[in-house]
Amino acid sequence: MSSPGVFANLTAQRACWHPVAFASEITDRPAHADLLGEPLVVWRGADGTPRAMSDLCVHRGTALSLGWVKGDELVCAYHGWRYGADGRCTAIPQKEDPAAVPAKARVAAYRAQERYGLIWVALDEPRWPLPEVPELEDGEWIIVPAGPYRWRCDAARQVENFTDFGHFPWVHPGLLGDPERPVVPPYQVETDGHVLRYQIVRPEAPNSDDFPVFANEQAGPPERRSRYELHLPYTIVLRLGWGGQRGMVYFFASQPVAADQCVGYVVIGRNYNTDQPDRVIQEFEDTIFGQDQVVVESQRPERVPFDLAAELHLKFDAVAVAYRKTMRDLGLAASDAIGITAK
Ligand code: FES
Ligand code: CO
């Protein structure tokens, strides 16, 4: 299924942290996840820390996620072979001496960590650490997860959609944009290693839920400043502010399940409107992501073409241009891409 052109590079992406689940979903019961075409089993060890291994028993290829955790080991559901957190098989019950295990009996174990309410996995030594988002960790902000949003598209398409200003009035009229105000204010993208930074300032939409908070404080809608950090390949930190202490952090990360599948996770932090129920925020996000999904899943090619000659870019597409260029410059997109498909 690999198409001609320049697409996401599998080898380089293996050396990045990616989310594989909301942390709340991962317990001491093994769970299955797919990352870059690799089947994973994810669970919590005896000390509560997340673990990730290949979801394929070396004996007969059974999914280890069907098994269970005993002590700090994973037991295969088929013949009861046991695996340690490092992926080494530690016991084969069928043998006279179960502890006499051939050295070959091991599966790949991967780095895993829990942060920002998500479980992250890197298949190879990660090139960059996770972004720093103190607002989500200081304990003062209200945190609400939204999603996961499973889309039949490349993670890069999902990320580009999140940063695409031009579509707001068209796809989300009355929610994120106003068709009477389609012009994207000018902005500049600064590239800092694997991080793109840009900000956009616009008057607060009069229909915004947030507007009543400010209504008594100033005449007319306040200006809303949106500061973006796009951490390549697929994580975005968006900070919204109105010039005072009140703020909102919008954390988004897309899990590259396979070349044509992704899962988006949203974690929203805020220090105002603290009594708004989580459900209201989650339903709003479900609506927005649902509106986007229809459009993005229709895009062809399915995967973002990182070759800048492909597609037509205008000035307000500066984020997508910088994203595609930097993905290439850093080797995250390359022409030797492997056509990874979902199982
Ligand atoms: Fe896992 Fe046999 S398939 S123990
Ligand atoms: Co949208």
Short mmCIF file of C-alpha atoms and ligand atoms in Angstrom, two decimals:
data_model
loop_
_atom_site.label_atom_id
_atom_site.label_comp_id
_atom_site.label_asym_id
_atom_site.label_seq_id
_atom_site.Cartn_x
_atom_site.Cartn_y
_atom_site.Cartn_z
CA MET A 1 0.00 0.00 0.00
CA SER A 2 2.97 2.34 -0.19
CA SER A 3 2.33 5.18 -2.61
CA PRO A 4 4.95 7.16 -4.48
CA GLY A 5 6.14 10.33 -2.80
CA VAL A 6 7.43 11.31 0.58
CA PHE A 7 5.60 10.04 3.62
CA ALA A 8 6.21 9.48 7.29
CA ASN A 9 9.41 7.57 8.01
CA LEU A 10 8.93 4.52 10.17
CA THR A 11 12.49 4.15 11.48
CA ALA A 12 12.68 7.76 12.63
CA GLN A 13 9.24 7.64 14.19
CA ARG A 14 10.11 4.57 16.23
CA ALA A 15 12.59 6.84 18.05
CA CYS A 16 9.84 9.18 19.33
CA TRP A 17 7.44 9.02 22.27
CA HIS A 18 3.86 8.33 21.22
CA PRO A 19 0.69 8.00 23.29
CA VAL A 20 -0.93 4.55 23.25
CA ALA A 21 -3.78 4.96 25.76
CA PHE A 22 -5.28 7.19 28.42
CA ALA A 23 -3.52 6.30 31.68
CA SER A 24 -6.89 5.60 33.31
CA GLU A 25 -7.48 2.74 30.84
CA ILE A 26 -4.30 0.89 31.75
CA THR A 27 -4.46 -1.36 34.79
CA ASP A 28 -2.89 -4.65 35.85
CA ARG A 29 -5.02 -6.30 33.16
CA PRO A 30 -3.03 -6.49 29.93
CA ALA A 31 -4.42 -4.31 27.12
CA HIS A 32 -3.70 -4.31 23.41
CA ALA A 33 -2.48 -1.24 21.49
CA ASP A 34 -1.00 -0.74 18.02
CA LEU A 35 1.85 1.66 17.41
CA LEU A 36 3.44 2.21 13.98
CA GLY A 37 2.11 -1.15 12.86
CA GLU A 38 3.61 -2.91 15.91
CA PRO A 39 1.17 -4.84 18.14
CA LEU A 40 1.81 -4.00 21.80
CA VAL A 41 0.63 -5.32 25.12
CA VAL A 42 0.46 -2.60 27.76
CA TRP A 43 -0.14 -3.05 31.48
CA ARG A 44 0.96 -1.87 34.93
CA GLY A 45 3.65 -3.71 36.83
CA ALA A 46 3.54 -4.48 40.56
CA ASP A 47 4.83 -0.96 41.35
CA GLY A 48 2.11 0.63 39.21
CA THR A 49 4.43 1.82 36.45
CA PRO A 50 3.41 1.17 32.85
CA ARG A 51 4.99 -1.62 30.83
CA ALA A 52 4.91 -2.27 27.10
CA MET A 53 6.02 -5.32 25.13
CA SER A 54 5.42 -6.92 21.77
CA ASP A 55 1.97 -8.50 21.89
CA LEU A 56 3.17 -11.78 20.42
CA CYS A 57 4.15 -14.82 22.45
CA VAL A 58 7.32 -16.38 20.99
CA HIS A 59 5.91 -19.87 21.49
CA ARG A 60 2.92 -19.87 19.13
CA GLY A 61 2.28 -16.23 18.38
CA THR A 62 -0.66 -15.80 20.73
CA ALA A 63 -1.54 -12.27 21.78
CA LEU A 64 -0.05 -11.76 25.23
CA SER A 65 -2.79 -9.23 25.90
CA LEU A 66 -5.13 -12.24 26.33
CA GLY A 67 -3.07 -13.28 29.31
CA TRP A 68 -2.81 -11.92 32.82
CA VAL A 69 -0.31 -10.45 35.25
CA LYS A 70 1.07 -12.58 38.07
CA GLY A 71 3.41 -10.85 40.48
CA ASP A 72 5.43 -8.69 38.13
CA GLU A 73 5.21 -11.08 35.20
CA LEU A 74 2.94 -11.54 32.24
CA VAL A 75 1.43 -15.01 31.75
CA CYS A 76 0.50 -16.18 28.25
CA ALA A 77 -3.10 -17.38 28.05
CA TYR A 78 -2.31 -20.35 25.78
CA HIS A 79 0.36 -22.44 27.59
CA GLY A 80 1.20 -20.29 30.57
CA TRP A 81 4.70 -19.19 29.63
CA ARG A 82 5.75 -16.26 31.80
CA TYR A 83 7.55 -13.09 30.76
CA GLY A 84 9.40 -10.52 32.86
CA ALA A 85 9.16 -6.78 32.27
CA ASP A 86 12.34 -6.94 30.17
CA GLY A 87 10.58 -9.34 27.77
CA ARG A 88 12.57 -12.39 28.83
CA CYS A 89 10.63 -15.60 29.26
CA THR A 90 11.17 -16.68 32.87
CA ALA A 91 9.24 -19.94 33.06
CA ILE A 92 7.90 -22.66 30.76
CA PRO A 93 5.47 -24.75 32.82
CA GLN A 94 5.55 -27.72 30.38
CA LYS A 95 9.19 -28.37 31.13
CA GLU A 96 10.48 -30.64 33.89
CA ASP A 97 12.48 -27.65 35.05
CA PRO A 98 10.26 -24.66 34.21
CA ALA A 99 13.06 -22.21 34.99
CA ALA A 100 15.36 -23.72 32.33
CA VAL A 101 14.37 -21.36 29.56
CA PRO A 102 16.20 -21.04 26.24
CA ALA A 103 17.84 -17.63 25.77
CA LYS A 104 15.93 -17.17 22.53
CA ALA A 105 12.65 -17.16 24.42
CA ARG A 106 12.09 -13.43 24.70
CA VAL A 107 9.93 -10.75 23.20
CA ALA A 108 10.80 -7.11 22.55
CA ALA A 109 10.17 -4.86 25.54
CA TYR A 110 9.79 -1.11 25.05
CA ARG A 111 10.20 2.07 27.06
CA ALA A 112 6.94 3.25 28.60
CA GLN A 113 6.04 6.20 30.80
CA GLU A 114 2.95 7.85 32.21
CA ARG A 115 2.56 11.61 31.84
CA TYR A 116 -0.26 14.12 31.28
CA GLY A 117 -2.85 11.39 31.85
CA LEU A 118 -1.47 9.31 28.99
CA ILE A 119 0.70 6.24 28.59
CA TRP A 120 3.59 6.90 26.21
CA VAL A 121 5.73 4.32 24.42
CA ALA A 122 8.94 4.71 22.40
CA LEU A 123 9.90 1.70 20.29
CA ASP A 124 13.55 2.83 20.03
CA GLU A 125 15.76 5.20 22.05
CA PRO A 126 13.80 8.48 21.92
CA ARG A 127 15.44 11.47 20.25
CA TRP A 128 13.50 14.05 22.26
CA PRO A 129 11.82 14.18 25.67
CA LEU A 130 8.11 14.91 26.05
CA PRO A 131 7.08 18.57 26.02
CA GLU A 132 6.99 20.35 29.36
CA VAL A 133 3.48 21.44 30.36
CA PRO A 134 3.65 22.53 34.03
CA GLU A 135 0.00 23.64 34.01
CA LEU A 136 -1.06 20.01 33.68
CA GLU A 137 1.09 18.91 36.61
CA ASP A 138 0.93 21.66 39.21
CA GLY A 139 -2.26 20.31 40.79
CA GLU A 140 -4.03 23.70 40.63
CA TRP A 141 -5.59 23.45 37.21
CA ILE A 142 -8.71 21.45 36.45
CA ILE A 143 -7.84 18.70 33.97
CA VAL A 144 -10.36 17.09 31.62
CA PRO A 145 -9.54 14.36 29.11
CA ALA A 146 -11.46 14.16 25.82
CA GLY A 147 -11.45 11.44 23.19
CA PRO A 148 -9.91 9.17 22.16
CA TYR A 149 -10.64 10.07 18.54
CA ARG A 150 -9.99 7.11 16.22
CA TRP A 151 -9.71 8.25 12.65
CA ARG A 152 -8.99 6.37 9.44
CA CYS A 153 -6.13 8.59 8.39
CA ASP A 154 -2.47 9.29 8.91
CA ALA A 155 -1.58 10.91 12.26
CA ALA A 156 0.01 13.79 10.34
CA ARG A 157 -3.35 14.60 8.72
CA GLN A 158 -4.95 14.70 12.18
CA VAL A 159 -2.20 16.99 13.51
CA GLU A 160 -2.37 19.32 10.52
CA ASN A 161 -6.13 19.59 10.93
CA PHE A 162 -5.68 20.64 14.55
CA THR A 163 -3.42 23.50 13.51
CA ASP A 164 -5.36 24.53 10.41
CA PHE A 165 -6.85 28.00 11.04
CA GLY A 166 -8.52 28.42 7.67
CA HIS A 167 -11.17 25.74 8.25
CA PHE A 168 -12.65 26.99 11.54
CA PRO A 169 -15.50 29.11 10.07
CA TRP A 170 -16.35 26.45 7.47
CA VAL A 171 -16.26 23.23 9.44
CA HIS A 172 -17.13 24.65 12.87
CA PRO A 173 -19.41 27.65 12.20
CA GLY A 174 -20.76 29.10 15.42
CA LEU A 175 -18.44 26.92 17.49
CA LEU A 176 -14.87 27.83 16.60
CA GLY A 177 -15.38 30.32 13.82
CA ASP A 178 -17.66 32.75 12.09
CA PRO A 179 -18.22 32.43 8.31
CA GLU A 180 -18.49 36.24 8.25
CA ARG A 181 -14.88 36.45 9.41
CA PRO A 182 -12.99 33.94 7.27
CA VAL A 183 -9.72 35.87 7.03
CA VAL A 184 -6.87 34.30 9.00
CA PRO A 185 -4.92 37.00 10.89
CA PRO A 186 -1.24 37.09 9.90
CA TYR A 187 1.12 34.97 11.97
CA GLN A 188 4.67 33.71 11.84
CA VAL A 189 6.04 30.26 12.48
CA GLU A 190 9.33 29.93 14.30
CA THR A 191 11.15 26.61 14.01
CA ASP A 192 13.21 25.60 17.03
CA GLY A 193 14.67 22.12 16.49
CA HIS A 194 11.72 19.74 16.46
CA VAL A 195 9.32 22.37 17.87
CA LEU A 196 7.31 24.86 15.79
CA ARG A 197 6.04 27.93 17.65
CA TYR A 198 3.41 30.37 16.45
CA GLN A 199 0.63 32.46 17.87
CA ILE A 200 -2.52 33.98 16.62
CA VAL A 201 -4.60 36.80 18.15
CA ARG A 202 -8.23 37.37 17.37
CA PRO A 203 -11.23 38.90 19.09
CA GLU A 204 -13.04 36.36 21.24
CA ALA A 205 -15.98 34.90 19.36
CA PRO A 206 -19.16 36.46 20.78
CA ASN A 207 -20.76 33.04 21.02
CA SER A 208 -17.90 31.60 23.03
CA ASP A 209 -18.79 29.80 26.24
CA ASP A 210 -15.92 31.65 27.83
CA PHE A 211 -17.25 35.05 26.95
CA PRO A 212 -19.62 35.44 29.93
CA VAL A 213 -16.62 35.13 32.23
CA PHE A 214 -15.25 38.37 30.85
CA ALA A 215 -18.49 40.15 30.11
CA ASN A 216 -18.51 42.24 33.30
CA GLU A 217 -14.84 43.03 33.13
CA GLN A 218 -14.47 44.88 29.89
CA ALA A 219 -16.51 46.34 27.12
CA GLY A 220 -16.72 44.17 24.04
CA PRO A 221 -15.13 40.81 23.43
CA PRO A 222 -11.58 40.55 24.79
CA GLU A 223 -8.77 39.47 22.53
CA ARG A 224 -7.85 35.86 22.68
CA ARG A 225 -4.23 34.89 22.20
CA SER A 226 -3.56 31.29 21.10
CA ARG A 227 0.05 30.23 21.53
CA TYR A 228 0.94 26.99 19.84
CA GLU A 229 3.86 24.62 20.22
CA LEU A 230 3.88 21.80 17.72
CA HIS A 231 6.29 19.15 18.94
CA LEU A 232 7.12 16.96 15.99
CA PRO A 233 5.94 14.56 14.99
CA TYR A 234 2.43 14.53 16.54
CA THR A 235 2.04 16.51 19.77
CA ILE A 236 0.60 20.00 20.18
CA VAL A 237 0.49 22.27 23.21
CA LEU A 238 -1.94 25.15 22.75
CA ARG A 239 -2.16 27.84 25.43
CA LEU A 240 -5.13 30.19 25.34
CA GLY A 241 -5.13 33.43 27.26
CA TRP A 242 -7.10 36.66 27.47
CA GLY A 243 -4.37 38.86 28.91
CA GLY A 244 -5.06 38.06 32.58
CA GLN A 245 -4.43 35.18 34.94
CA ARG A 246 -7.09 33.00 33.37
CA GLY A 247 -5.84 30.48 30.95
CA MET A 248 -6.44 27.23 29.24
CA VAL A 249 -4.05 24.57 28.00
CA TYR A 250 -5.08 22.33 25.22
CA PHE A 251 -2.82 19.31 24.92
CA PHE A 252 -3.23 17.13 21.87
CA ALA A 253 -1.28 14.05 20.82
CA SER A 254 -1.95 11.65 17.99
CA GLN A 255 -1.01 7.98 18.17
CA PRO A 256 0.25 6.72 14.79
CA VAL A 257 -1.47 3.34 14.87
CA ALA A 258 -0.55 2.53 11.28
CA ALA A 259 0.02 4.49 8.08
CA ASP A 260 -3.71 4.97 7.64
CA GLN A 261 -4.97 5.00 11.21
CA CYS A 262 -4.50 7.23 14.21
CA VAL A 263 -5.98 7.98 17.60
CA GLY A 264 -6.13 11.52 18.95
CA TYR A 265 -6.01 12.21 22.71
CA VAL A 266 -6.99 15.55 24.17
CA VAL A 267 -6.16 16.75 27.67
CA ILE A 268 -7.56 20.15 28.61
CA GLY A 269 -6.40 22.16 31.61
CA ARG A 270 -8.00 25.39 32.85
CA ASN A 271 -7.86 27.64 35.90
CA TYR A 272 -11.26 29.34 35.54
CA ASN A 273 -14.87 28.20 35.06
CA THR A 274 -13.90 25.53 37.52
CA ASP A 275 -17.41 24.29 38.20
CA GLN A 276 -18.22 23.51 34.59
CA PRO A 277 -18.93 19.76 34.38
CA ASP A 278 -16.36 17.67 32.47
CA ARG A 279 -19.15 16.28 30.33
CA VAL A 280 -19.92 19.69 28.80
CA ILE A 281 -16.32 20.09 27.67
CA GLN A 282 -16.09 16.51 26.41
CA GLU A 283 -19.31 16.79 24.40
CA PHE A 284 -18.03 19.99 22.80
CA GLU A 285 -14.79 18.26 21.78
CA ASP A 286 -16.71 15.24 20.47
CA THR A 287 -18.71 17.59 18.24
CA ILE A 288 -15.64 19.41 16.94
CA PHE A 289 -13.67 16.23 16.30
CA GLY A 290 -16.70 14.62 14.65
CA GLN A 291 -17.03 17.56 12.25
CA ASP A 292 -13.33 17.37 11.41
CA GLN A 293 -13.23 13.58 11.02
CA VAL A 294 -15.59 13.52 8.02
CA VAL A 295 -13.45 16.04 6.16
CA VAL A 296 -10.04 14.63 7.06
CA GLU A 297 -10.92 11.01 6.29
CA SER A 298 -11.94 12.17 2.80
CA GLN A 299 -8.52 13.68 2.06
CA ARG A 300 -6.37 12.09 -0.64
CA PRO A 301 -3.70 11.03 -0.51
CA GLU A 302 -4.57 9.47 2.84
CA ARG A 303 -1.13 10.39 4.11
CA VAL A 304 0.27 13.91 4.24
CA PRO A 305 2.53 14.40 1.23
CA PHE A 306 5.68 15.89 2.72
CA ASP A 307 6.91 16.90 -0.69
CA LEU A 308 6.17 20.65 -0.76
CA ALA A 309 5.43 20.56 -4.46
CA ALA A 310 2.36 18.47 -3.67
CA GLU A 311 -0.89 20.31 -2.80
CA LEU A 312 -1.30 24.07 -3.02
CA HIS A 313 -0.09 26.21 -0.12
CA LEU A 314 -1.13 29.78 0.55
CA LYS A 315 0.26 32.18 3.12
CA PHE A 316 -2.19 31.22 5.86
CA ASP A 317 -1.05 27.58 5.45
CA ALA A 318 2.33 28.55 6.92
CA VAL A 319 2.03 26.00 9.74
CA ALA A 320 1.50 23.11 7.36
CA VAL A 321 4.38 24.29 5.20
CA ALA A 322 6.73 24.56 8.19
CA TYR A 323 5.49 21.22 9.52
CA ARG A 324 6.09 19.37 6.26
CA LYS A 325 9.49 21.00 5.76
CA THR A 326 10.68 20.29 9.31
CA MET A 327 9.38 16.72 9.22
CA ARG A 328 11.63 16.23 6.19
CA ASP A 329 14.61 18.15 7.58
CA LEU A 330 14.59 15.96 10.69
CA GLY A 331 14.22 12.73 8.77
CA LEU A 332 10.73 12.06 10.17
CA ALA A 333 9.49 11.96 6.60
CA ALA A 334 11.51 10.23 3.93
CA SER A 335 11.01 8.59 0.60
CA ASP A 336 11.99 5.18 1.92
CA ALA A 337 8.83 5.07 3.99
CA ILE A 338 7.48 1.64 4.72
CA GLY A 339 3.85 1.02 3.91
CA ILE A 340 2.64 0.05 7.35
CA THR A 341 -0.92 -1.16 7.41
CA ALA A 342 -3.30 -1.91 10.19
CA LYS A 343 -3.92 -5.48 11.26
FE1 FES B 1 2.14 -18.46 24.51
FE2 FES B 1 2.17 -21.07 24.01
S1 FES B 1 1.52 -19.48 22.74
S2 FES B 1 2.65 -20.03 25.83
CO CO B 2 -11.47 21.45 13.10
#
